[in-house]
mmCIF file with all atom_site columns, C-alpha atoms and ligand atoms in Angstrom:
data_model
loop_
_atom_site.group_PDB
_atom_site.id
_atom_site.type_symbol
_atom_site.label_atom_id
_atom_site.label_alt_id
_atom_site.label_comp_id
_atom_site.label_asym_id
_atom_site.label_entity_id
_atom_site.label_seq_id
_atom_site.pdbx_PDB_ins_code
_atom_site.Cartn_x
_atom_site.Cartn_y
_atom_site.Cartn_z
_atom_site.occupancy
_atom_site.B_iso_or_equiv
_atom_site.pdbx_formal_charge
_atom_site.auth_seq_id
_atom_site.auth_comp_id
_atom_site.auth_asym_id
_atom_site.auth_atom_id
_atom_site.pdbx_PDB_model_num
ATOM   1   C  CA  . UNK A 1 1   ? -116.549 80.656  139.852 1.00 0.00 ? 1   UNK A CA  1
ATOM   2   C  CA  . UNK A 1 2   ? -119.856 81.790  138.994 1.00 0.00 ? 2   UNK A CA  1
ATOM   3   C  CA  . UNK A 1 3   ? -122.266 84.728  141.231 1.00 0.00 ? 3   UNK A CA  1
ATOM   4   C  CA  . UNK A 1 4   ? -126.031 84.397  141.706 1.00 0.00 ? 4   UNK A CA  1
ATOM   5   C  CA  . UNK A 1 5   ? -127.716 87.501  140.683 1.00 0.00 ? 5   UNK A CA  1
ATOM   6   C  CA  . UNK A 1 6   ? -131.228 88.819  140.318 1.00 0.00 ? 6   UNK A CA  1
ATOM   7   C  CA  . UNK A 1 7   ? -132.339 90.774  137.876 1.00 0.00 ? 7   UNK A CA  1
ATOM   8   C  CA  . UNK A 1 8   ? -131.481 93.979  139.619 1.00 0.00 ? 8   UNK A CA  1
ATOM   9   C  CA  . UNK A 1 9   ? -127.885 93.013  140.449 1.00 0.00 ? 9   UNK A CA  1
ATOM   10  C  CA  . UNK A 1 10  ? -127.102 91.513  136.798 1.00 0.00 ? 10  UNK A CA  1
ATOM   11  C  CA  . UNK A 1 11  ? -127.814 94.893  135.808 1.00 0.00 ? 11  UNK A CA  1
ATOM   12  C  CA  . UNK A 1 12  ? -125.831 97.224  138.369 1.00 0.00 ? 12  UNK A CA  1
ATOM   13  C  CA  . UNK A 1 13  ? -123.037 94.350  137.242 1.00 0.00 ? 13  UNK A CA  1
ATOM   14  C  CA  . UNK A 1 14  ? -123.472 95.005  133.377 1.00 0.00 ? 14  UNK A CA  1
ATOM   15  C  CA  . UNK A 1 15  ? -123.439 99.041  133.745 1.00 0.00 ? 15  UNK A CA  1
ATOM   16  C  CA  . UNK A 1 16  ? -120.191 98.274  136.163 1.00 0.00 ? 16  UNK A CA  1
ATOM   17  C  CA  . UNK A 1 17  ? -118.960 96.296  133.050 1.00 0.00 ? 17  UNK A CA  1
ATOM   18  C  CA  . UNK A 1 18  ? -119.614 98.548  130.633 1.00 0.00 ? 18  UNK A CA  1
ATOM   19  C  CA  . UNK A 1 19  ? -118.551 101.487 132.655 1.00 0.00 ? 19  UNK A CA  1
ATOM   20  C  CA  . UNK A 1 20  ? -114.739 99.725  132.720 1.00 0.00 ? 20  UNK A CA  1
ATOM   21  C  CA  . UNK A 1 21  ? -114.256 98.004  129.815 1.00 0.00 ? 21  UNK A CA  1
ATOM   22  C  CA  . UNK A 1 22  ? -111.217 98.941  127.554 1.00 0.00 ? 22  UNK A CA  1
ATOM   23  C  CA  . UNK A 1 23  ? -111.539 100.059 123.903 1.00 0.00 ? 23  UNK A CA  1
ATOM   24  C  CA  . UNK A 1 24  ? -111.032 98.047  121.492 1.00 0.00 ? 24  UNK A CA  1
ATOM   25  C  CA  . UNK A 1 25  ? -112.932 94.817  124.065 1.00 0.00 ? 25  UNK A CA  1
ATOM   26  C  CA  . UNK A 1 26  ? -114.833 91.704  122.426 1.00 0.00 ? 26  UNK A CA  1
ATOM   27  C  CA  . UNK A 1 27  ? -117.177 90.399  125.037 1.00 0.00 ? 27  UNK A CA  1
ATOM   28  C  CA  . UNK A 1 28  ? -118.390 87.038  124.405 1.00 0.00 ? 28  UNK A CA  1
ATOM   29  C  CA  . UNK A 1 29  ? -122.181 86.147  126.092 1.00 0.00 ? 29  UNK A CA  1
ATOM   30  C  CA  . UNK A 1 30  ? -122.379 82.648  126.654 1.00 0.00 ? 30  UNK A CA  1
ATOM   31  C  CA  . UNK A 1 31  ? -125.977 81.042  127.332 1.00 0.00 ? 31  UNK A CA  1
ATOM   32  C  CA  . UNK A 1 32  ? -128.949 79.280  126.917 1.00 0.00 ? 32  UNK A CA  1
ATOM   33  C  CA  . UNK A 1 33  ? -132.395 81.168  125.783 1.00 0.00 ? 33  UNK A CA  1
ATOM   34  C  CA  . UNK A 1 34  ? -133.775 83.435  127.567 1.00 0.00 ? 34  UNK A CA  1
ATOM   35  C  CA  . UNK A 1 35  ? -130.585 83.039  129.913 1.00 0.00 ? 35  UNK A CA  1
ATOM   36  C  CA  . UNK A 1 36  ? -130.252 86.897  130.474 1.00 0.00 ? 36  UNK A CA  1
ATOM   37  C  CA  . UNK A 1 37  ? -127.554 87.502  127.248 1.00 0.00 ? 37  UNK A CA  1
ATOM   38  C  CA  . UNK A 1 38  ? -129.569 90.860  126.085 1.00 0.00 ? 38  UNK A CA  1
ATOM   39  C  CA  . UNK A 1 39  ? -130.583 92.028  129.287 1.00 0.00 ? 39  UNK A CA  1
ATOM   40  C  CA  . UNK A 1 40  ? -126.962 91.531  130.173 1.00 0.00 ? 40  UNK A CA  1
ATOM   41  C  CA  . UNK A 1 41  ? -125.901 93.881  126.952 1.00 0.00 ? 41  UNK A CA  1
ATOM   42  C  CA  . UNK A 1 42  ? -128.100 96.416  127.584 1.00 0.00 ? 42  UNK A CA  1
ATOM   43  C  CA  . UNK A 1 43  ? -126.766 96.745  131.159 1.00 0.00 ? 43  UNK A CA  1
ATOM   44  C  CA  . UNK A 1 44  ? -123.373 97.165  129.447 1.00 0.00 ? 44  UNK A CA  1
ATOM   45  C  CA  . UNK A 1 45  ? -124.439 99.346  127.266 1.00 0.00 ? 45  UNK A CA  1
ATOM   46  C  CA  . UNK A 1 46  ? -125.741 101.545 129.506 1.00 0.00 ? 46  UNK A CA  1
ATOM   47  C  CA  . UNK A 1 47  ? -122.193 101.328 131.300 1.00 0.00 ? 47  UNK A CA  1
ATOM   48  C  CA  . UNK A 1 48  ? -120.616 102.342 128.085 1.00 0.00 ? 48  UNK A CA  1
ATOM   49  C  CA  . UNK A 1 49  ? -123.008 105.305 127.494 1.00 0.00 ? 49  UNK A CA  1
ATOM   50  C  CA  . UNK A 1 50  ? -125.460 104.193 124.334 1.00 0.00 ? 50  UNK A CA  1
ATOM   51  C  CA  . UNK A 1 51  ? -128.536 106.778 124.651 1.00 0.00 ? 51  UNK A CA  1
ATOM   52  C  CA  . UNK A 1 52  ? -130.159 104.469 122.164 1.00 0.00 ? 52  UNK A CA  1
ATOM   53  C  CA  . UNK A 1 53  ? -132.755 101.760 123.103 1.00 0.00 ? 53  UNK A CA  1
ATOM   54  C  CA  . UNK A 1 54  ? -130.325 98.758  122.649 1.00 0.00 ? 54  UNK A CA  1
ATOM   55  C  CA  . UNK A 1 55  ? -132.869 95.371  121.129 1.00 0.00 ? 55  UNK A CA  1
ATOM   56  C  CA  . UNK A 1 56  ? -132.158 91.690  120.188 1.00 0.00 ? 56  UNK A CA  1
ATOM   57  C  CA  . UNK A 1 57  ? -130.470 91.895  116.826 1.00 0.00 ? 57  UNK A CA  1
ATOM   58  C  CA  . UNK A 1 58  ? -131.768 87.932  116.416 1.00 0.00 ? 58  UNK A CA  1
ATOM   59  C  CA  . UNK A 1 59  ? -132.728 88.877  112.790 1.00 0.00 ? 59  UNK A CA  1
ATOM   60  C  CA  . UNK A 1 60  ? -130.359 91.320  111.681 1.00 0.00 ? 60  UNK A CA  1
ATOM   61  C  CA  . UNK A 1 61  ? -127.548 89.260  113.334 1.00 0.00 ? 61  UNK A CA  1
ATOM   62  C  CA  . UNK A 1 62  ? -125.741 93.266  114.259 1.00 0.00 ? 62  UNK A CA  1
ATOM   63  C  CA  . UNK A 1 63  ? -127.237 96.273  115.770 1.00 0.00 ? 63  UNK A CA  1
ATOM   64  C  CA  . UNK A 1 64  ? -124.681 99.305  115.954 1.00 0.00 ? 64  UNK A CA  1
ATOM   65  C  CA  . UNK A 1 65  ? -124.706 101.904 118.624 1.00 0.00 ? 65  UNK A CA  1
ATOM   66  C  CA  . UNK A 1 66  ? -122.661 105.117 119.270 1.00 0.00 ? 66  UNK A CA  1
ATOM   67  C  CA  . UNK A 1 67  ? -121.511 104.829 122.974 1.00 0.00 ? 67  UNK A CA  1
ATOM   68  C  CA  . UNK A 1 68  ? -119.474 107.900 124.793 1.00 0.00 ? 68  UNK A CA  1
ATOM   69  C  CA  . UNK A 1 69  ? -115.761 109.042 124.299 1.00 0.00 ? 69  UNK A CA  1
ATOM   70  C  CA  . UNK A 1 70  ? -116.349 108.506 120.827 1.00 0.00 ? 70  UNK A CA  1
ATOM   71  C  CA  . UNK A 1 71  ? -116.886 104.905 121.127 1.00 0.00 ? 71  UNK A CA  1
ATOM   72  C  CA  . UNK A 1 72  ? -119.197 102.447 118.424 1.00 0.00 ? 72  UNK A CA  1
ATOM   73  C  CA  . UNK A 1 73  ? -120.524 99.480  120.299 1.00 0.00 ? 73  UNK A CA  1
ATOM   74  C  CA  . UNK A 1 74  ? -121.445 96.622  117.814 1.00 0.00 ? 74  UNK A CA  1
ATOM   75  C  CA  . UNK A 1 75  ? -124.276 94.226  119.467 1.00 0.00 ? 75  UNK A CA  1
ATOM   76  C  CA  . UNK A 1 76  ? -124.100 90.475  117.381 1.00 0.00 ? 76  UNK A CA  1
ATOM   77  C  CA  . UNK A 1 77  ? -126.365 87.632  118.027 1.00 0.00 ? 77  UNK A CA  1
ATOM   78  C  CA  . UNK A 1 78  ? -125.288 84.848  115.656 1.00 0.00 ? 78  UNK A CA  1
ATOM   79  C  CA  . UNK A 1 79  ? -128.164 82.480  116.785 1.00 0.00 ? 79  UNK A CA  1
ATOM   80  C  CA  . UNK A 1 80  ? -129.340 82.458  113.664 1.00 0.00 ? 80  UNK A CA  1
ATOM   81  C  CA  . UNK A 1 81  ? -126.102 81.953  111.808 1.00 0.00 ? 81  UNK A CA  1
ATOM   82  C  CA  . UNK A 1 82  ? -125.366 79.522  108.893 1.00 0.00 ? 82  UNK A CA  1
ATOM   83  C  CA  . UNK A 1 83  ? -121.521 79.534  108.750 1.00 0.00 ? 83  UNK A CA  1
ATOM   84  C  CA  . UNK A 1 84  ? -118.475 80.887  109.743 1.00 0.00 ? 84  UNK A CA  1
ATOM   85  C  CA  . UNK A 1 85  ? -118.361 82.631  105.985 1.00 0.00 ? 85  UNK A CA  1
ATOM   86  C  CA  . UNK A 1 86  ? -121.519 84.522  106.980 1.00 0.00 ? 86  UNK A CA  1
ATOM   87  C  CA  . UNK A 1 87  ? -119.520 85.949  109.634 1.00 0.00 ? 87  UNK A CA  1
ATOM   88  C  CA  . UNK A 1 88  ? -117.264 87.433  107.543 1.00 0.00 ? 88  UNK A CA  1
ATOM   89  C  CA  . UNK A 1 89  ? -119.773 88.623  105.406 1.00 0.00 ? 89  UNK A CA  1
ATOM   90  C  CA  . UNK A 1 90  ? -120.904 91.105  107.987 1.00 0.00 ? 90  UNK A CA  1
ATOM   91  C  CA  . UNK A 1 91  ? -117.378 92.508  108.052 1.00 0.00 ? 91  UNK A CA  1
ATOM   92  C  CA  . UNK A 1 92  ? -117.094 91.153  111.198 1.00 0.00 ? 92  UNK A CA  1
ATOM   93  C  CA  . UNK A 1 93  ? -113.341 91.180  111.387 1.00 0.00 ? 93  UNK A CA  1
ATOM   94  C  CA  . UNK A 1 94  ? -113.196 94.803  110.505 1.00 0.00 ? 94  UNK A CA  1
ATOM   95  C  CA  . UNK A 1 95  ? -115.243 95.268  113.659 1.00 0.00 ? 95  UNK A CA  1
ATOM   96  C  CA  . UNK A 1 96  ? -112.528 93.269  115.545 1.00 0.00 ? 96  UNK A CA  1
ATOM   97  C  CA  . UNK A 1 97  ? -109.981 95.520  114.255 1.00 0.00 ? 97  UNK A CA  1
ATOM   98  C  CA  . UNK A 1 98  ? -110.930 98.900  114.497 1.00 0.00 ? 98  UNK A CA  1
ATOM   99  C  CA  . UNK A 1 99  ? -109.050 100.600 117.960 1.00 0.00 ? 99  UNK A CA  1
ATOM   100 C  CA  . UNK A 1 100 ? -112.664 102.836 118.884 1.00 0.00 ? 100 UNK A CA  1
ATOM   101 C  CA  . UNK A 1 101 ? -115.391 99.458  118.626 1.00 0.00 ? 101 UNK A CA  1
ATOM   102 C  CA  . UNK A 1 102 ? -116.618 97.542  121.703 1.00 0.00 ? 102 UNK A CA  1
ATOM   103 C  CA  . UNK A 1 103 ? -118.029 93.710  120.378 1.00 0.00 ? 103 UNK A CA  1
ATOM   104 C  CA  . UNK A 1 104 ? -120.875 92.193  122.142 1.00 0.00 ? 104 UNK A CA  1
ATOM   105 C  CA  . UNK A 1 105 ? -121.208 89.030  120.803 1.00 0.00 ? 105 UNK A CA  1
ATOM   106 C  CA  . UNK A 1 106 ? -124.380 86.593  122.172 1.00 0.00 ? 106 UNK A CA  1
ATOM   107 C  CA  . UNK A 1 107 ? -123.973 82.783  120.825 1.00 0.00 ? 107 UNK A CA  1
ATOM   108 C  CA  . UNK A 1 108 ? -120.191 83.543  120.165 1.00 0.00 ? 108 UNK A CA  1
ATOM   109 C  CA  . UNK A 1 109 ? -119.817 79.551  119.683 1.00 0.00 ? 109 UNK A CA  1
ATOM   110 C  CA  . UNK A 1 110 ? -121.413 79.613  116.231 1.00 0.00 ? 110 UNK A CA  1
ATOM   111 C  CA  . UNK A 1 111 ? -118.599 82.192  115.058 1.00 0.00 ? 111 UNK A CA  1
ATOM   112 C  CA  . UNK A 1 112 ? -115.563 79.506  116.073 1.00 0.00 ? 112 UNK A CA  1
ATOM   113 C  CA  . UNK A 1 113 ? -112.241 80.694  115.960 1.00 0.00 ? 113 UNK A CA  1
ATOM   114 C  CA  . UNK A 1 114 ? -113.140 84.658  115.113 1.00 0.00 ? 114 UNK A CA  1
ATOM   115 C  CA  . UNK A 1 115 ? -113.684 85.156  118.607 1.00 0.00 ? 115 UNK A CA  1
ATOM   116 C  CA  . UNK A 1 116 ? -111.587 82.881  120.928 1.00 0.00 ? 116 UNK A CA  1
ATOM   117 C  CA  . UNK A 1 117 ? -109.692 85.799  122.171 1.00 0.00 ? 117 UNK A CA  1
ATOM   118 C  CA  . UNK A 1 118 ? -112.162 87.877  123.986 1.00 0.00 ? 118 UNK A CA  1
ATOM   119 C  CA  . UNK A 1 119 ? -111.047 90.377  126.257 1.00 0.00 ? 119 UNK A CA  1
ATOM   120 C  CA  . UNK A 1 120 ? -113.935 89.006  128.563 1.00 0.00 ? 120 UNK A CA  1
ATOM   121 C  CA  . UNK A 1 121 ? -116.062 85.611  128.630 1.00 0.00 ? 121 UNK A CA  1
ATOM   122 C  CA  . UNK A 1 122 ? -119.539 86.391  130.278 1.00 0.00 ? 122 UNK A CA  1
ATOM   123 C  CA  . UNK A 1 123 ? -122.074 82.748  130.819 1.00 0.00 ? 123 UNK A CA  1
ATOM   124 C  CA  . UNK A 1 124 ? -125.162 82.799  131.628 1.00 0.00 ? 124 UNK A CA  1
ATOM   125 C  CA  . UNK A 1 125 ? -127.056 80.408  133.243 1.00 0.00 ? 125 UNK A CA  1
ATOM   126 C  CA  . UNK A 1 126 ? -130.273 79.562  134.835 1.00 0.00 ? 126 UNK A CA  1
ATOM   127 C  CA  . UNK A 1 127 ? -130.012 78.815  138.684 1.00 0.00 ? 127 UNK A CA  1
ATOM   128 C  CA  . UNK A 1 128 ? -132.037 76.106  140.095 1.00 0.00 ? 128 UNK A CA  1
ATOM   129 C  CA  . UNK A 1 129 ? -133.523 77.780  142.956 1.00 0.00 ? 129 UNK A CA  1
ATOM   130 C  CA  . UNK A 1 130 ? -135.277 80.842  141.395 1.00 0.00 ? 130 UNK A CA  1
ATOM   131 C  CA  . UNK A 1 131 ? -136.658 81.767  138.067 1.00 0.00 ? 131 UNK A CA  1
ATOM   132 C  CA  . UNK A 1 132 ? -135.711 85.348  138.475 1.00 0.00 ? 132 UNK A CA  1
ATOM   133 C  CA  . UNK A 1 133 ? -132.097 84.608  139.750 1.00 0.00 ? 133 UNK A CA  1
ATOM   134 C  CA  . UNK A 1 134 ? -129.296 83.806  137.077 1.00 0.00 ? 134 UNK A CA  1
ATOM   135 C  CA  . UNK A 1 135 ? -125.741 82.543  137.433 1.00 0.00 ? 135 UNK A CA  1
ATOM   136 C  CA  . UNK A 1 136 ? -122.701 84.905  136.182 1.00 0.00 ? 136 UNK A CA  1
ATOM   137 C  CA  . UNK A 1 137 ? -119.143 83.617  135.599 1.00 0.00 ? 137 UNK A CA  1
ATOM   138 C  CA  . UNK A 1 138 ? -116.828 86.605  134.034 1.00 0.00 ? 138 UNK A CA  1
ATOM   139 C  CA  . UNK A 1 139 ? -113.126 85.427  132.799 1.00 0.00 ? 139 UNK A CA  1
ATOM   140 C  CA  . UNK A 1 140 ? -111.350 88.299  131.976 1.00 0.00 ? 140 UNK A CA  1
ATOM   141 C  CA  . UNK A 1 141 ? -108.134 87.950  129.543 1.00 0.00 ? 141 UNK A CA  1
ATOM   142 C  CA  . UNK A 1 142 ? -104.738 88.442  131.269 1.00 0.00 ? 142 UNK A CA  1
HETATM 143 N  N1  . ADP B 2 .   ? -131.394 87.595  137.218 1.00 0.00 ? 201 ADP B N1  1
HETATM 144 C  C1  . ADP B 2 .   ? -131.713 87.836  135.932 1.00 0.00 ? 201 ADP B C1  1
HETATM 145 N  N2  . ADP B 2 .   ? -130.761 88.215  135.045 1.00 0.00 ? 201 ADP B N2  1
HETATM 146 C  C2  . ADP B 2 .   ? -131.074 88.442  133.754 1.00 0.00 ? 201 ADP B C2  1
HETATM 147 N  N3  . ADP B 2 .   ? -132.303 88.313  133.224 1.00 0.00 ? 201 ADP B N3  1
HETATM 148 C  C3  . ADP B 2 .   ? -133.303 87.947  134.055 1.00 0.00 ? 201 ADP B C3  1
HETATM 149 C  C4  . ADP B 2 .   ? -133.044 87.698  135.423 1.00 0.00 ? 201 ADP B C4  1
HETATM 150 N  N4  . ADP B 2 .   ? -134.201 87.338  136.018 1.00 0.00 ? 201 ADP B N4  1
HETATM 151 C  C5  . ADP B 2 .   ? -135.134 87.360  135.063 1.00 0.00 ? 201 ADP B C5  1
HETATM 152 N  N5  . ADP B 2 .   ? -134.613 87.742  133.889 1.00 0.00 ? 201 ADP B N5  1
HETATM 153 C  C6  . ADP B 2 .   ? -135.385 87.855  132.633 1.00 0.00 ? 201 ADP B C6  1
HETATM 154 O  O1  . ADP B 2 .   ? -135.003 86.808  131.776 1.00 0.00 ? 201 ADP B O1  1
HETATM 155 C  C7  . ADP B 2 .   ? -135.135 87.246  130.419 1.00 0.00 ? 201 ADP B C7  1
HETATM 156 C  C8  . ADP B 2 .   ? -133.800 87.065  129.693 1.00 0.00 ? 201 ADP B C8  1
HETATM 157 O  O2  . ADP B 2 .   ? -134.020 87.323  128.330 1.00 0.00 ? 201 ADP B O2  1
HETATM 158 P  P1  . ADP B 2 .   ? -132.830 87.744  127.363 1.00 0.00 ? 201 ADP B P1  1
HETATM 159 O  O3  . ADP B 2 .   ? -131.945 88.722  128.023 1.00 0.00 ? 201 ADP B O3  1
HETATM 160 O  O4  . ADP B 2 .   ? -133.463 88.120  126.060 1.00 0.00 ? 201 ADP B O4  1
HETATM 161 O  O5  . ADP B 2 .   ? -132.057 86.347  127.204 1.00 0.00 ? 201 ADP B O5  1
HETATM 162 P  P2  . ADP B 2 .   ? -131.101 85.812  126.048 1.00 0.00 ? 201 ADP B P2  1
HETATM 163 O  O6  . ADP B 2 .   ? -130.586 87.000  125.284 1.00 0.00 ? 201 ADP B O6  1
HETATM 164 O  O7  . ADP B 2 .   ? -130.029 85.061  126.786 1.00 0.00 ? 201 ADP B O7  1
HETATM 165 O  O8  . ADP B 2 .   ? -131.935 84.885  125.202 1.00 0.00 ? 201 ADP B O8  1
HETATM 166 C  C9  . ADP B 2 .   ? -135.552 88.703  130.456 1.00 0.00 ? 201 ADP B C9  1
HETATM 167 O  O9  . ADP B 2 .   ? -136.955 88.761  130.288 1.00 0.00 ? 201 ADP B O9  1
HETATM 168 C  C10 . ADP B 2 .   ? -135.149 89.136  131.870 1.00 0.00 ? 201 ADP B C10 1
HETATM 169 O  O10 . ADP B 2 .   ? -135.959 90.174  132.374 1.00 0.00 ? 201 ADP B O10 1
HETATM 170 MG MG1 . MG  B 3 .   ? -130.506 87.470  123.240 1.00 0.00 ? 202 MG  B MG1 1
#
């Protein structure tokens, strides 16, 4: 099921997000451009208690934040990405496995089988109706 939100609600929703979310948590950000996947981090971000402007890491492919409680927060965009090797070039598994890092990962489909265990699926779509509204659909892991 999937929740029409403006701009305003998808980010009281991401703060709520981050605000709850467990450490260690990969977060997979499903979406067309421009379909709200940043704006939707930085929401989170600001749930999780990053003082640090939070920007599209579209180039660098990872942006690294310090969050609260002692927290890292690693932002990933792999829009850009060649292959699956790349991936692991970034030391993206070490990210996976270290017990005090949050993974925000926008485009998660072009990192395959590294992250098909999220501890939530966000997507992101456009809605029909509005230009400023957006469909959500969350599936948290049981
Ligand atoms: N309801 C909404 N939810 C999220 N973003 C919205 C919404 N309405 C308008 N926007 C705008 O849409 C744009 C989404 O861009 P961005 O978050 O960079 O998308 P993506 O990372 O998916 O490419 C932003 O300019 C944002 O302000
Ligand atoms: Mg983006």
């Amino acid at each position: 099921m999937s929740t029409a939100m403006t701009l305003q609600q998808m980010s009281a929703r991401g703060e709520a997000i981050g605000r709850t979310l467990p450490v260690p948590a990969l977060v997979t950000l499903s979406g067309d451009l421009g379909a709200g996947k940043t704006t939707l981090v930085q929401a989170i971000c600001r749930g999780l208690g990053v003082a640090a402007p939070v920007t599209s890491p579209t180039f660098a492919l990872v942006h690294e934040y310090e969050a609260a409680s002692a927290r890292r927060v690693v932002h990933c965009d792999f829009y850009r990405l060649e292959s699956e090797r790349e991936v692991a070039a970034l030391g993206f598994e070490d990210f996976l496995a270290d017990p005090m890092t949050v993974v925000l990962v926008e485009w998660p489909e072009r990192a395959g089988s590294l992250v098909n265990q999220p501890t939530l699926a966000l997507s992101l779509s456009h809605d029909m109706a509005s230009a400023d509204v957006r469909q959500l659909r969350e599936e948290w892991a049981r």
